[in-house]
Coordinates of C-alpha atoms in Angstrom, one line a residue:
Chain A
M1 CA 80.4 -198.5 206.6
N2 CA 79.4 -202.2 206.6
N3 CA 76.2 -201.8 204.7
S4 CA 74.9 -204.9 202.9
N5 CA 75.0 -203.0 199.6
S6 CA 78.8 -202.6 199.6
I7 CA 80.9 -204.5 197.0
I8 CA 84.4 -203.4 198.1
S9 CA 85.4 -201.9 201.4
V10 CA 88.8 -201.0 202.7
E11 CA 90.0 -200.1 206.1
D12 CA 93.2 -198.5 207.4
I13 CA 94.9 -198.7 204.1
K14 CA 98.4 -197.4 204.1
V15 CA 100.9 -197.3 201.2
E16 CA 104.5 -196.2 201.5
L17 CA 107.1 -195.5 198.9
G18 CA 110.6 -195.4 200.2
G19 CA 109.4 -194.8 203.8
V20 CA 107.1 -191.9 202.7
S21 CA 103.4 -192.3 203.1
V22 CA 101.7 -192.0 199.7
L23 CA 98.3 -193.3 200.6
D24 CA 96.4 -193.2 203.9
I25 CA 92.7 -194.2 203.7
P26 CA 91.1 -194.9 207.1
S27 CA 88.0 -196.3 205.4
F28 CA 86.2 -196.3 202.0
C29 CA 83.3 -198.3 200.8
L30 CA 82.1 -198.8 197.2
N31 CA 78.4 -199.5 196.9
S32 CA 76.7 -201.7 194.3
K33 CA 75.7 -199.9 191.1
E34 CA 77.5 -196.7 192.2
F35 CA 79.6 -194.4 190.0
V36 CA 82.4 -192.9 192.0
S37 CA 84.9 -190.4 190.6
L38 CA 88.3 -189.9 192.3
I39 CA 89.5 -186.4 191.6
G40 CA 92.6 -184.6 192.8
P41 CA 95.9 -183.1 191.6
N42 CA 98.8 -185.1 190.2
G43 CA 100.5 -187.1 192.9
S44 CA 97.4 -187.0 195.2
G45 CA 97.3 -190.8 195.3
K46 CA 94.3 -191.4 193.0
S47 CA 95.9 -194.0 190.8
T48 CA 97.6 -195.6 193.7
F49 CA 94.3 -195.9 195.5
L50 CA 92.8 -197.5 192.4
L51 CA 95.6 -200.0 192.2
V52 CA 95.0 -200.9 195.9
L53 CA 91.3 -201.3 195.2
N54 CA 92.2 -203.7 192.3
C55 CA 94.6 -205.7 194.5
L56 CA 97.3 -204.8 192.1
L57 CA 99.3 -203.0 194.8
K58 CA 99.7 -204.5 198.2
P59 CA 99.4 -201.9 200.9
V60 CA 101.8 -202.0 203.9
S61 CA 98.8 -202.3 206.1
G62 CA 95.1 -202.5 206.0
R63 CA 92.2 -204.7 205.0
I64 CA 90.4 -205.0 201.7
S65 CA 87.2 -207.0 201.5
Y66 CA 84.9 -208.0 198.7
R67 CA 81.3 -208.5 199.6
G68 CA 82.2 -208.7 203.3
N69 CA 84.9 -211.3 202.9
D70 CA 88.5 -210.2 203.4
I71 CA 90.8 -210.8 200.5
L72 CA 93.7 -212.7 202.0
S73 CA 95.3 -215.5 200.0
R74 CA 96.7 -215.4 196.5
D75 CA 93.7 -217.4 195.4
D76 CA 91.3 -214.8 196.9
V77 CA 93.1 -212.2 194.9
I78 CA 92.8 -214.1 191.6
R79 CA 89.1 -214.8 192.3
F80 CA 88.6 -211.2 193.1
R81 CA 90.4 -209.9 190.0
R82 CA 88.2 -212.1 187.9
R83 CA 85.2 -210.2 189.0
I84 CA 86.5 -206.7 188.2
S85 CA 88.4 -205.1 185.3
M86 CA 90.5 -202.1 184.8
V87 CA 91.2 -199.6 182.0
F88 CA 94.4 -197.6 182.1
Q89 CA 95.2 -194.2 180.6
E90 CA 97.2 -196.0 177.9
P91 CA 95.2 -198.6 176.0
L92 CA 97.9 -201.3 176.7
L93 CA 96.6 -203.6 173.9
F94 CA 98.1 -206.9 172.9
D95 CA 100.0 -207.1 169.6
T96 CA 97.2 -208.9 167.8
T97 CA 93.8 -208.2 166.3
V98 CA 91.1 -206.0 167.9
Y99 CA 88.9 -209.1 168.2
K100 CA 91.6 -211.1 170.1
N101 CA 92.2 -208.2 172.3
V102 CA 88.6 -208.0 173.3
A103 CA 88.6 -211.8 173.8
S104 CA 91.7 -211.9 176.0
G105 CA 90.0 -211.5 179.4
L106 CA 87.5 -214.3 178.4
N107 CA 90.4 -216.5 177.2
I108 CA 92.1 -216.1 180.5
R109 CA 88.9 -217.2 182.2
G110 CA 88.6 -220.3 180.0
V111 CA 85.3 -219.2 178.6
K112 CA 84.0 -221.5 175.7
R113 CA 84.7 -220.4 172.2
A114 CA 81.1 -219.8 171.1
E115 CA 80.4 -217.7 174.1
I116 CA 83.6 -215.7 173.6
H117 CA 82.5 -215.0 170.0
E118 CA 79.0 -213.9 171.0
R119 CA 80.3 -211.6 173.7
V120 CA 83.2 -210.1 171.8
M121 CA 80.8 -209.2 168.9
R122 CA 78.3 -207.7 171.3
Y123 CA 80.9 -205.4 173.0
L124 CA 82.6 -204.5 169.7
K125 CA 79.2 -203.3 168.6
W126 CA 78.5 -201.4 171.8
F127 CA 81.7 -199.5 171.5
N128 CA 81.2 -199.0 167.7
I129 CA 84.4 -200.8 166.6
E130 CA 82.8 -203.8 164.9
H131 CA 84.3 -202.8 161.6
L132 CA 87.8 -203.0 163.2
A133 CA 87.5 -206.6 164.5
H134 CA 90.3 -208.0 162.3
R135 CA 92.5 -204.9 162.3
S136 CA 95.8 -205.0 164.1
A137 CA 95.7 -203.3 167.4
R138 CA 98.9 -201.6 166.4
K139 CA 97.1 -199.8 163.6
L140 CA 94.4 -198.0 165.5
S141 CA 93.9 -194.3 166.3
G142 CA 94.0 -193.2 169.9
G143 CA 90.3 -193.2 170.2
E144 CA 89.9 -196.6 168.5
S145 CA 92.6 -198.1 170.8
Q146 CA 90.8 -196.8 173.9
R147 CA 87.5 -198.1 172.7
T148 CA 89.1 -201.5 172.2
S149 CA 90.5 -201.4 175.7
L150 CA 87.1 -200.5 177.1
A151 CA 85.4 -203.3 175.1
R152 CA 88.0 -205.7 176.5
A153 CA 87.3 -204.6 180.1
F154 CA 83.5 -204.8 179.6
A155 CA 83.5 -208.1 177.7
I156 CA 84.3 -210.0 180.9
E157 CA 81.1 -208.5 182.3
P158 CA 82.8 -207.6 185.6
E159 CA 81.0 -206.5 188.7
V160 CA 83.2 -203.4 189.1
I161 CA 85.0 -201.5 186.5
F162 CA 88.0 -199.3 187.3
L163 CA 88.9 -196.5 184.9
D164 CA 92.2 -194.7 185.4
E165 CA 92.0 -191.4 183.5
P166 CA 90.9 -193.4 180.4
F167 CA 90.4 -190.4 178.2
S168 CA 93.0 -187.9 179.2
A169 CA 95.3 -188.7 176.3
L170 CA 92.6 -188.1 173.7
D171 CA 91.7 -185.0 171.8
P172 CA 88.4 -183.3 172.9
P173 CA 86.1 -184.4 170.1
T174 CA 87.2 -188.0 170.4
R175 CA 87.0 -187.8 174.2
H176 CA 83.5 -186.5 174.1
A177 CA 82.3 -189.2 171.7
I178 CA 83.8 -192.0 173.8
T179 CA 82.5 -190.4 177.1
D180 CA 79.0 -190.4 175.6
D181 CA 79.2 -194.1 174.6
L182 CA 80.7 -195.1 177.9
E183 CA 78.0 -193.2 179.8
T184 CA 75.3 -195.0 177.8
I185 CA 76.8 -198.4 178.5
V186 CA 77.4 -197.7 182.2
R187 CA 73.8 -196.6 182.5
Q188 CA 72.4 -199.6 180.6
T189 CA 74.4 -202.1 182.5
G190 CA 74.2 -200.3 185.8
I191 CA 77.8 -201.5 186.4
T192 CA 79.6 -200.3 189.5
T193 CA 82.3 -197.9 188.4
V194 CA 85.3 -196.1 189.9
M195 CA 86.9 -193.5 187.7
V196 CA 90.0 -191.4 188.2
T197 CA 89.7 -188.1 186.3
H198 CA 91.1 -184.7 186.1
D199 CA 88.0 -183.4 184.3
Q200 CA 85.5 -182.0 186.7
S201 CA 82.7 -181.7 184.2
E202 CA 83.2 -185.4 183.4
A203 CA 83.0 -186.2 187.1
L204 CA 80.0 -184.0 187.6
R205 CA 78.2 -185.5 184.7
M206 CA 78.7 -189.2 185.5
S207 CA 79.2 -189.6 189.2
D208 CA 76.9 -190.5 192.0
R209 CA 79.7 -189.6 194.4
I210 CA 82.9 -187.7 194.1
A211 CA 85.9 -188.3 196.3
V212 CA 88.5 -185.5 196.3
M213 CA 92.0 -186.6 197.1
N214 CA 95.1 -184.7 198.2
V215 CA 98.5 -186.0 199.4
G216 CA 97.3 -189.5 199.7
K217 CA 94.1 -188.8 201.6
I218 CA 90.5 -188.5 200.7
V219 CA 89.7 -184.9 201.8
Q220 CA 86.0 -184.9 200.9
T221 CA 83.5 -187.3 199.5
G222 CA 79.9 -186.7 198.6
V223 CA 77.4 -186.1 195.8
P224 CA 78.9 -183.9 193.1
S225 CA 76.9 -180.8 193.8
L226 CA 77.8 -181.0 197.5
V227 CA 81.5 -181.4 196.7
M228 CA 81.5 -178.7 194.1
N229 CA 79.4 -176.2 196.0
N230 CA 80.3 -176.9 199.6
P231 CA 84.0 -177.7 199.5
V232 CA 85.2 -178.7 203.0
N233 CA 88.3 -176.7 202.8
E234 CA 90.3 -174.3 200.7
F235 CA 92.2 -177.1 198.9
V236 CA 89.0 -178.6 197.5
A237 CA 87.6 -175.2 196.7
N238 CA 90.7 -174.3 194.7
F239 CA 90.9 -177.6 193.1
V240 CA 87.3 -177.7 191.9
G241 CA 88.0 -174.2 190.6
M242 CA 84.4 -173.2 189.7
D243 CA 83.3 -171.1 192.6
T244 CA 79.7 -171.0 191.4
I245 CA 77.9 -174.2 190.4
L246 CA 74.2 -173.9 190.3
E247 CA 71.7 -176.7 189.8
G248 CA 68.7 -176.0 187.7
R249 CA 66.4 -177.1 185.0
V250 CA 66.2 -176.0 181.4
E251 CA 63.0 -174.0 180.7
E252 CA 63.5 -173.0 177.1
A253 CA 66.0 -173.7 174.3
L254 CA 66.2 -171.8 171.1
D255 CA 69.0 -171.4 168.5
G256 CA 71.7 -172.5 170.9
M257 CA 70.4 -170.2 173.7
V258 CA 69.1 -171.9 176.8
T259 CA 67.1 -170.5 179.7
V260 CA 67.8 -172.3 183.0
S261 CA 65.6 -171.9 186.0
V262 CA 67.8 -171.7 189.1
A263 CA 66.1 -171.1 192.5
G264 CA 63.3 -169.3 190.8
R265 CA 65.6 -167.1 188.7
E266 CA 66.2 -167.4 185.1
I267 CA 69.8 -167.7 183.8
E268 CA 70.5 -167.3 180.1
A269 CA 73.3 -169.5 178.8
V270 CA 74.7 -170.8 175.5
G271 CA 74.3 -174.5 175.1
R272 CA 72.5 -177.4 173.4
L273 CA 70.4 -178.8 176.2
Q274 CA 66.7 -179.5 175.8
P275 CA 63.8 -178.1 177.8
G276 CA 63.3 -180.2 180.9
D277 CA 66.9 -181.3 181.2
K278 CA 68.6 -181.0 184.5
A279 CA 71.6 -178.6 184.2
Y280 CA 74.5 -177.3 186.1
C281 CA 75.4 -173.7 185.5
C282 CA 79.1 -173.1 186.3
I283 CA 80.3 -169.5 186.4
R284 CA 83.8 -168.5 186.9
P285 CA 84.2 -165.6 189.3
E286 CA 86.3 -163.5 186.9
N287 CA 83.4 -163.4 184.5
V288 CA 81.0 -161.9 187.0
A289 CA 80.9 -158.0 187.1
I290 CA 79.4 -155.9 189.9
E291 CA 77.5 -152.7 189.1
L292 CA 75.8 -150.1 191.3
R293 CA 72.9 -149.4 188.9
D294 CA 70.8 -151.8 186.9
P295 CA 72.9 -151.8 183.8
D296 CA 70.2 -153.2 181.5
D297 CA 70.9 -150.7 178.7
L298 CA 74.6 -150.2 179.4
T299 CA 76.1 -153.6 178.7
T300 CA 75.6 -156.6 176.5
A301 CA 75.5 -159.0 179.4
R302 CA 72.5 -161.2 179.2
N303 CA 72.2 -161.9 182.9
V304 CA 71.5 -159.2 185.4
F305 CA 70.5 -159.9 189.0
P306 CA 69.9 -157.7 191.9
A307 CA 72.2 -158.9 194.7
K308 CA 73.6 -158.3 198.1
I309 CA 77.2 -158.6 199.1
V310 CA 77.4 -161.3 201.8
D311 CA 81.2 -162.0 202.1
I312 CA 84.5 -160.4 201.0
D313 CA 87.8 -162.3 200.9
S314 CA 91.2 -161.1 200.0
M315 CA 92.8 -163.0 197.1
G316 CA 96.0 -161.0 196.4
P317 CA 95.3 -158.3 193.9
F318 CA 91.7 -159.3 193.8
L319 CA 88.9 -159.4 196.2
K320 CA 86.6 -162.4 196.2
V321 CA 83.1 -161.1 196.6
T322 CA 80.3 -163.5 197.4
L323 CA 76.9 -162.3 196.3
D324 CA 73.4 -163.5 197.2
C325 CA 71.1 -163.2 194.2
G326 CA 68.6 -165.7 195.5
F327 CA 71.4 -168.2 194.6
P328 CA 75.1 -167.8 195.6
L329 CA 77.3 -166.1 193.1
V330 CA 81.1 -165.4 193.4
S331 CA 82.8 -162.5 191.7
F332 CA 86.4 -161.3 191.5
V333 CA 86.8 -157.5 191.8
T334 CA 90.1 -155.6 191.7
R335 CA 90.9 -153.6 194.8
E336 CA 90.7 -150.4 192.7
A337 CA 87.2 -151.1 191.4
F338 CA 86.1 -152.2 194.9
A339 CA 87.2 -148.8 196.3
S340 CA 85.8 -146.7 193.5
L341 CA 82.4 -148.5 193.6
G342 CA 82.4 -148.0 197.4
L343 CA 81.5 -151.7 197.9
D344 CA 81.0 -153.2 201.3
E345 CA 79.3 -156.1 203.0
G346 CA 75.5 -155.9 202.9
K347 CA 75.5 -153.4 200.1
P348 CA 72.8 -153.9 197.4
V349 CA 74.3 -154.2 193.9
F350 CA 73.7 -155.7 190.5
A351 CA 75.6 -158.8 189.4
T352 CA 76.0 -159.2 185.6
F353 CA 77.6 -161.9 183.5
K354 CA 77.3 -162.9 179.8
A355 CA 75.4 -165.9 178.6
T356 CA 78.6 -167.1 177.1
A357 CA 80.3 -167.1 180.6
V358 CA 78.0 -169.8 181.8
H359 CA 79.5 -173.3 181.5
L360 CA 76.5 -175.6 181.1
I361 CA 76.8 -179.2 182.2
Q362 CA 74.0 -181.6 181.6
G363 CA 72.9 -183.4 184.8
S364 CA 71.6 -186.9 184.5
E365 CA 68.2 -187.9 185.6
Q366 CA 69.0 -191.3 186.9
K367 CA 71.7 -190.0 189.1
F368 CA 71.6 -187.7 192.1
Chain B
M1 CA 141.1 -216.7 140.3
D2 CA 141.2 -220.3 139.0
L3 CA 141.6 -221.5 142.5
I4 CA 138.2 -220.0 143.5
L5 CA 136.4 -221.1 140.3
D6 CA 137.8 -224.7 140.6
G7 CA 136.8 -224.7 144.3
I8 CA 133.2 -223.7 143.5
I9 CA 132.8 -226.3 140.8
K10 CA 134.2 -229.0 142.9
A11 CA 132.1 -227.9 145.8
I12 CA 128.9 -228.1 143.7
K13 CA 129.9 -231.6 142.5
L14 CA 130.5 -232.7 146.1
L15 CA 127.1 -231.4 147.1
I16 CA 125.2 -233.0 144.3
A17 CA 126.9 -236.3 144.9
G18 CA 125.6 -236.3 148.5
D19 CA 128.8 -237.5 150.1
P20 CA 127.9 -239.4 153.3
E21 CA 130.7 -238.0 155.3
V22 CA 129.6 -234.4 154.5
L23 CA 126.0 -235.3 155.3
G24 CA 127.1 -236.8 158.6
I25 CA 129.0 -233.6 159.5
T26 CA 126.1 -231.4 158.5
W27 CA 123.6 -233.4 160.6
L28 CA 126.0 -233.3 163.7
S29 CA 126.4 -229.5 163.3
L30 CA 122.6 -229.2 163.3
K31 CA 122.2 -231.6 166.2
V32 CA 124.9 -230.0 168.4
S33 CA 124.0 -226.4 167.8
G34 CA 120.3 -227.0 167.8
T35 CA 120.4 -228.8 171.2
A36 CA 122.7 -226.1 172.6
T37 CA 120.3 -223.4 171.4
L38 CA 117.4 -225.2 173.0
I39 CA 119.2 -225.4 176.3
S40 CA 120.2 -221.7 176.1
V41 CA 116.6 -220.7 175.3
G42 CA 115.3 -222.6 178.3
I43 CA 117.8 -221.1 180.7
G44 CA 118.2 -217.7 179.0
I45 CA 114.5 -216.8 178.6
S46 CA 113.4 -218.0 182.0
I47 CA 116.3 -216.3 183.9
G48 CA 116.0 -213.3 181.6
M49 CA 112.4 -213.1 182.5
I50 CA 113.1 -213.1 186.2
V51 CA 115.8 -210.5 185.9
A52 CA 113.6 -208.3 183.7
L53 CA 110.5 -208.5 185.7
T54 CA 111.7 -208.4 189.3
R55 CA 113.4 -205.7 191.3
F56 CA 116.5 -206.6 193.4
P57 CA 119.6 -204.9 194.6
G58 CA 122.5 -205.1 192.1
K59 CA 120.2 -205.6 189.1
K60 CA 122.1 -203.3 186.9
F61 CA 125.3 -205.2 187.8
V62 CA 123.7 -208.5 186.8
V63 CA 122.4 -207.1 183.5
S64 CA 125.9 -205.7 182.8
V65 CA 127.4 -209.1 183.5
V66 CA 124.9 -210.8 181.1
N67 CA 125.6 -208.2 178.4
T68 CA 129.3 -208.8 178.8
G69 CA 128.6 -212.5 178.4
M70 CA 127.0 -211.8 175.0
G71 CA 130.5 -211.2 173.7
L72 CA 132.2 -214.1 175.4
P73 CA 135.1 -215.3 173.2
P74 CA 134.4 -219.0 172.3
V75 CA 138.1 -220.0 172.9
V76 CA 137.8 -218.7 176.5
V77 CA 134.7 -220.8 176.9
G78 CA 136.5 -223.7 175.3
L79 CA 139.3 -223.4 177.7
F80 CA 137.1 -223.3 180.8
V81 CA 134.9 -226.1 179.7
T82 CA 138.0 -228.2 178.9
I83 CA 139.4 -227.5 182.4
F84 CA 136.1 -228.4 184.0
L85 CA 135.7 -231.7 182.0
W86 CA 139.4 -232.6 182.3
R87 CA 139.9 -236.0 183.9
N88 CA 140.7 -234.6 187.3
G89 CA 138.6 -231.4 186.8
P90 CA 135.4 -230.7 188.8
L91 CA 133.2 -232.4 186.2
G92 CA 135.8 -234.9 185.1
F93 CA 133.7 -237.8 186.4
L94 CA 131.2 -237.2 183.6
D95 CA 133.9 -238.4 181.2
V96 CA 132.5 -236.4 178.2
L97 CA 135.5 -234.5 177.0
Y98 CA 136.0 -234.9 173.3
T99 CA 132.4 -235.9 172.7
P100 CA 129.5 -234.1 171.1
T101 CA 128.0 -233.7 174.6
A102 CA 131.0 -231.5 175.6
M103 CA 130.4 -229.5 172.4
I104 CA 126.7 -229.0 173.3
L105 CA 127.8 -227.9 176.8
A106 CA 130.3 -225.4 175.5
Q107 CA 128.0 -224.0 172.9
A108 CA 125.2 -223.7 175.4
V109 CA 127.5 -221.6 177.6
I110 CA 128.2 -219.4 174.6
A111 CA 124.5 -219.0 173.6
T112 CA 122.9 -218.6 177.0
P113 CA 124.1 -215.0 177.7
I114 CA 123.2 -214.0 174.1
V115 CA 119.6 -215.3 174.5
M116 CA 119.4 -213.9 178.1
G117 CA 120.7 -210.5 177.2
I118 CA 118.3 -210.0 174.3
S119 CA 115.4 -211.4 176.3
I120 CA 116.0 -209.0 179.2
A121 CA 116.0 -206.1 176.7
A122 CA 112.9 -207.4 175.0
L123 CA 110.9 -207.8 178.2
Q124 CA 112.1 -204.5 179.7
N125 CA 110.9 -202.9 176.5
L126 CA 107.3 -203.8 177.1
P127 CA 105.2 -201.1 178.7
A128 CA 105.6 -201.2 182.5
K129 CA 101.9 -201.2 183.1
L130 CA 101.2 -204.1 180.7
R131 CA 101.8 -206.5 183.6
L132 CA 99.2 -204.7 185.7
Q133 CA 96.8 -204.8 182.8
I134 CA 97.3 -208.5 182.3
L135 CA 96.8 -209.2 186.0
S136 CA 93.7 -207.0 186.1
L137 CA 92.3 -209.1 183.3
G138 CA 92.3 -211.9 185.9
A139 CA 95.5 -213.7 184.8
T140 CA 97.4 -216.1 187.0
R141 CA 101.1 -215.6 187.3
M142 CA 101.7 -218.3 184.6
Q143 CA 99.2 -216.8 182.3
M144 CA 100.8 -213.4 182.7
V145 CA 104.3 -214.9 181.9
W146 CA 102.9 -216.6 178.8
L147 CA 101.1 -213.4 177.6
L148 CA 104.3 -211.4 178.1
I149 CA 106.3 -213.9 176.1
R150 CA 103.7 -213.7 173.4
E151 CA 103.8 -209.9 173.5
A152 CA 107.7 -209.9 173.2
R153 CA 107.7 -212.7 170.6
L154 CA 109.4 -210.7 167.9
P155 CA 112.5 -209.8 169.9
L156 CA 112.5 -213.1 171.7
M157 CA 112.6 -215.0 168.3
A158 CA 115.5 -212.6 167.4
A159 CA 117.2 -213.8 170.6
V160 CA 116.8 -217.4 169.6
M161 CA 118.2 -216.6 166.1
A162 CA 121.1 -214.7 167.5
G163 CA 121.9 -217.6 169.9
F164 CA 121.8 -220.2 167.1
G165 CA 123.8 -218.0 164.8
G166 CA 126.4 -217.6 167.5
V167 CA 127.0 -221.3 168.0
I168 CA 126.5 -222.8 164.6
S169 CA 129.3 -220.5 163.3
E170 CA 131.5 -221.0 166.4
V171 CA 134.7 -223.0 165.9
G172 CA 137.2 -222.4 168.7
A173 CA 135.3 -224.1 171.6
S174 CA 134.1 -227.0 169.4
I175 CA 137.6 -227.9 168.4
M176 CA 138.9 -227.6 171.9
V177 CA 136.2 -229.7 173.7
G178 CA 135.2 -231.9 170.7
G179 CA 138.5 -232.6 169.3
N180 CA 137.3 -232.6 165.6
I181 CA 137.3 -236.4 165.6
K182 CA 136.4 -237.8 162.2
G183 CA 132.9 -239.3 162.0
Y184 CA 132.3 -238.5 165.7
S185 CA 132.8 -234.9 166.7
R186 CA 133.6 -233.2 163.4
V187 CA 131.2 -230.4 162.6
L188 CA 131.0 -228.0 159.6
T189 CA 133.1 -225.3 161.1
T190 CA 135.9 -227.6 162.5
A191 CA 136.0 -229.5 159.2
T192 CA 136.3 -226.2 157.2
V193 CA 139.2 -225.1 159.4
M194 CA 140.9 -228.5 158.9
E195 CA 140.3 -228.7 155.1
T196 CA 141.5 -225.1 154.6
G197 CA 144.6 -225.9 156.5
K198 CA 145.2 -228.9 154.3
G199 CA 144.8 -226.8 151.2
E200 CA 141.6 -228.7 150.2
F201 CA 139.8 -225.6 149.1
D202 CA 137.1 -227.4 147.2
V203 CA 135.9 -229.4 150.2
A204 CA 136.3 -226.3 152.4
F205 CA 134.1 -224.4 150.0
A206 CA 131.5 -227.1 149.9
L207 CA 131.3 -227.1 153.7
S208 CA 131.1 -223.3 153.8
I209 CA 128.3 -223.3 151.4
I210 CA 126.4 -225.9 153.3
L211 CA 127.0 -223.9 156.5
L212 CA 125.6 -220.7 154.9
V213 CA 122.6 -222.5 153.4
L214 CA 121.9 -224.2 156.8
V215 CA 122.1 -220.9 158.7
F216 CA 119.8 -219.3 156.1
L217 CA 117.2 -222.1 156.2
V218 CA 117.1 -222.2 160.0
N219 CA 116.7 -218.4 160.2
Y220 CA 114.1 -218.5 157.5
L221 CA 112.1 -221.0 159.5
F222 CA 112.4 -218.9 162.7
T223 CA 111.4 -215.8 160.7
L224 CA 108.3 -217.6 159.5
I225 CA 107.4 -218.5 163.1
Q226 CA 108.1 -215.0 164.2
Q227 CA 106.0 -213.3 161.6
R228 CA 103.1 -215.8 161.9
E229 CA 99.7 -214.5 162.9
R230 CA 100.8 -210.9 162.4
P231 CA 97.5 -209.3 161.7
R232 CA 97.3 -206.7 158.9

């Protein structure tokens, strides 16, 4: 754990609330230039962990160190906090102009006026809110407020930025626009980032590493495709929801239709990716049908693959059938259909799913 | 009707003439109530801040006590301050009963819970996570306190105005601990009570108008400060 690349590392962190353990992290290490997403259900301790990493919440026990030095005294804490910054779910802006909000972290550090001006203008521009500089922060839309909050956090040019579900209160179009801008800036600056999110596609798209949390513990951590495809336990599997996540590369793109090559097979999907893009095809099991004959002329499904049943699990009224089509594919089949089709382990079948059933996520080249 | 009209005319004459006694009374009112407000702001906002921002057992009880204090009857305060400052009272050695100092003390006791109560409400009304946000921006504890005060400046200025309004218009405690001594501890309210009692309505009128104008001017000044730098 003590590699020289680490910025923040924690050991034996325990947080209790009214005698009940809410966080228990034996060890965690944040590496330089890394983007880590913390995912997990409500109450899993994600935000609590973020506050501990920020030194905003004192754990009942444990050690936090910054670049190998333990953070002990109050002065250590202030010094540490001046190298990081945090964006909360709510923008938490000051009742003043956008400009002064973005300048606030720099004012706290006693940065010279001319430099404050230069930096504030730069970050206002980066987050596309230059035109709002002299507007009252009380008169901004949700998206504009969160952009201001992000600009304020980036303007101090921290070594690490912590994001606590910064987009979850925004509507989807606004959310996508801000995520795009944030991604660009994170890539350009190469800033070390820890983000708490509910959105798996967001985590998948931006992270080098995902840590899945449940009841105050990190249950799995690893590169996104590993966590998504090889969940260590049922909890992670259920939480990540998508039983099938396939990594591939876009071969062709025409009129909103995309062909993705996955393990030598071609999957047709609906999306706007470009040829050569790295892509994740996410397919929900309820959208995958199993047929006994090649249904090419029987259905409108665009994707048909010969497959073999490799595993069958009971899921209440459904059976979860894992198929091997050259890549793993999971399907939900009703018990009735299962019986009438005479399905069994090892049986050769055809798996079909529509192009619209494929959830495409663009993978990033710099990452993974 | 004539009584009122005569009163107003005489009052205006008195004002224009700039009677030195009236000016002296006005100045003392401003000095006593201003100083008392200043003291109450210092104590009220700082203790209010501690109460609002920390967690401790019995906090609700403390807040209730402060809120009750906001309606403290001035005569009760006057009685207790008199007892305390009485020659053989606990603070008798100070020898300040029937002086402007005693009036400042009594008025500060009246204004402090008002300022404190509104301050607590104002600071508790700020988003709970704002403190964390300020700290995560690298603020020291003092910087955080300052930023929170700035953030709550509108209701905090309202607290100052309410405190000043409470004591400038107060009469019971001032008469009891100041004694309404001519040229020494006579303020606008105590003088108005006395002049009205004597049937000198014109003088009472003049004093009342001065009191109203004074309260207006001070509040106008506070409002200007309060609304300053409000971005559009």
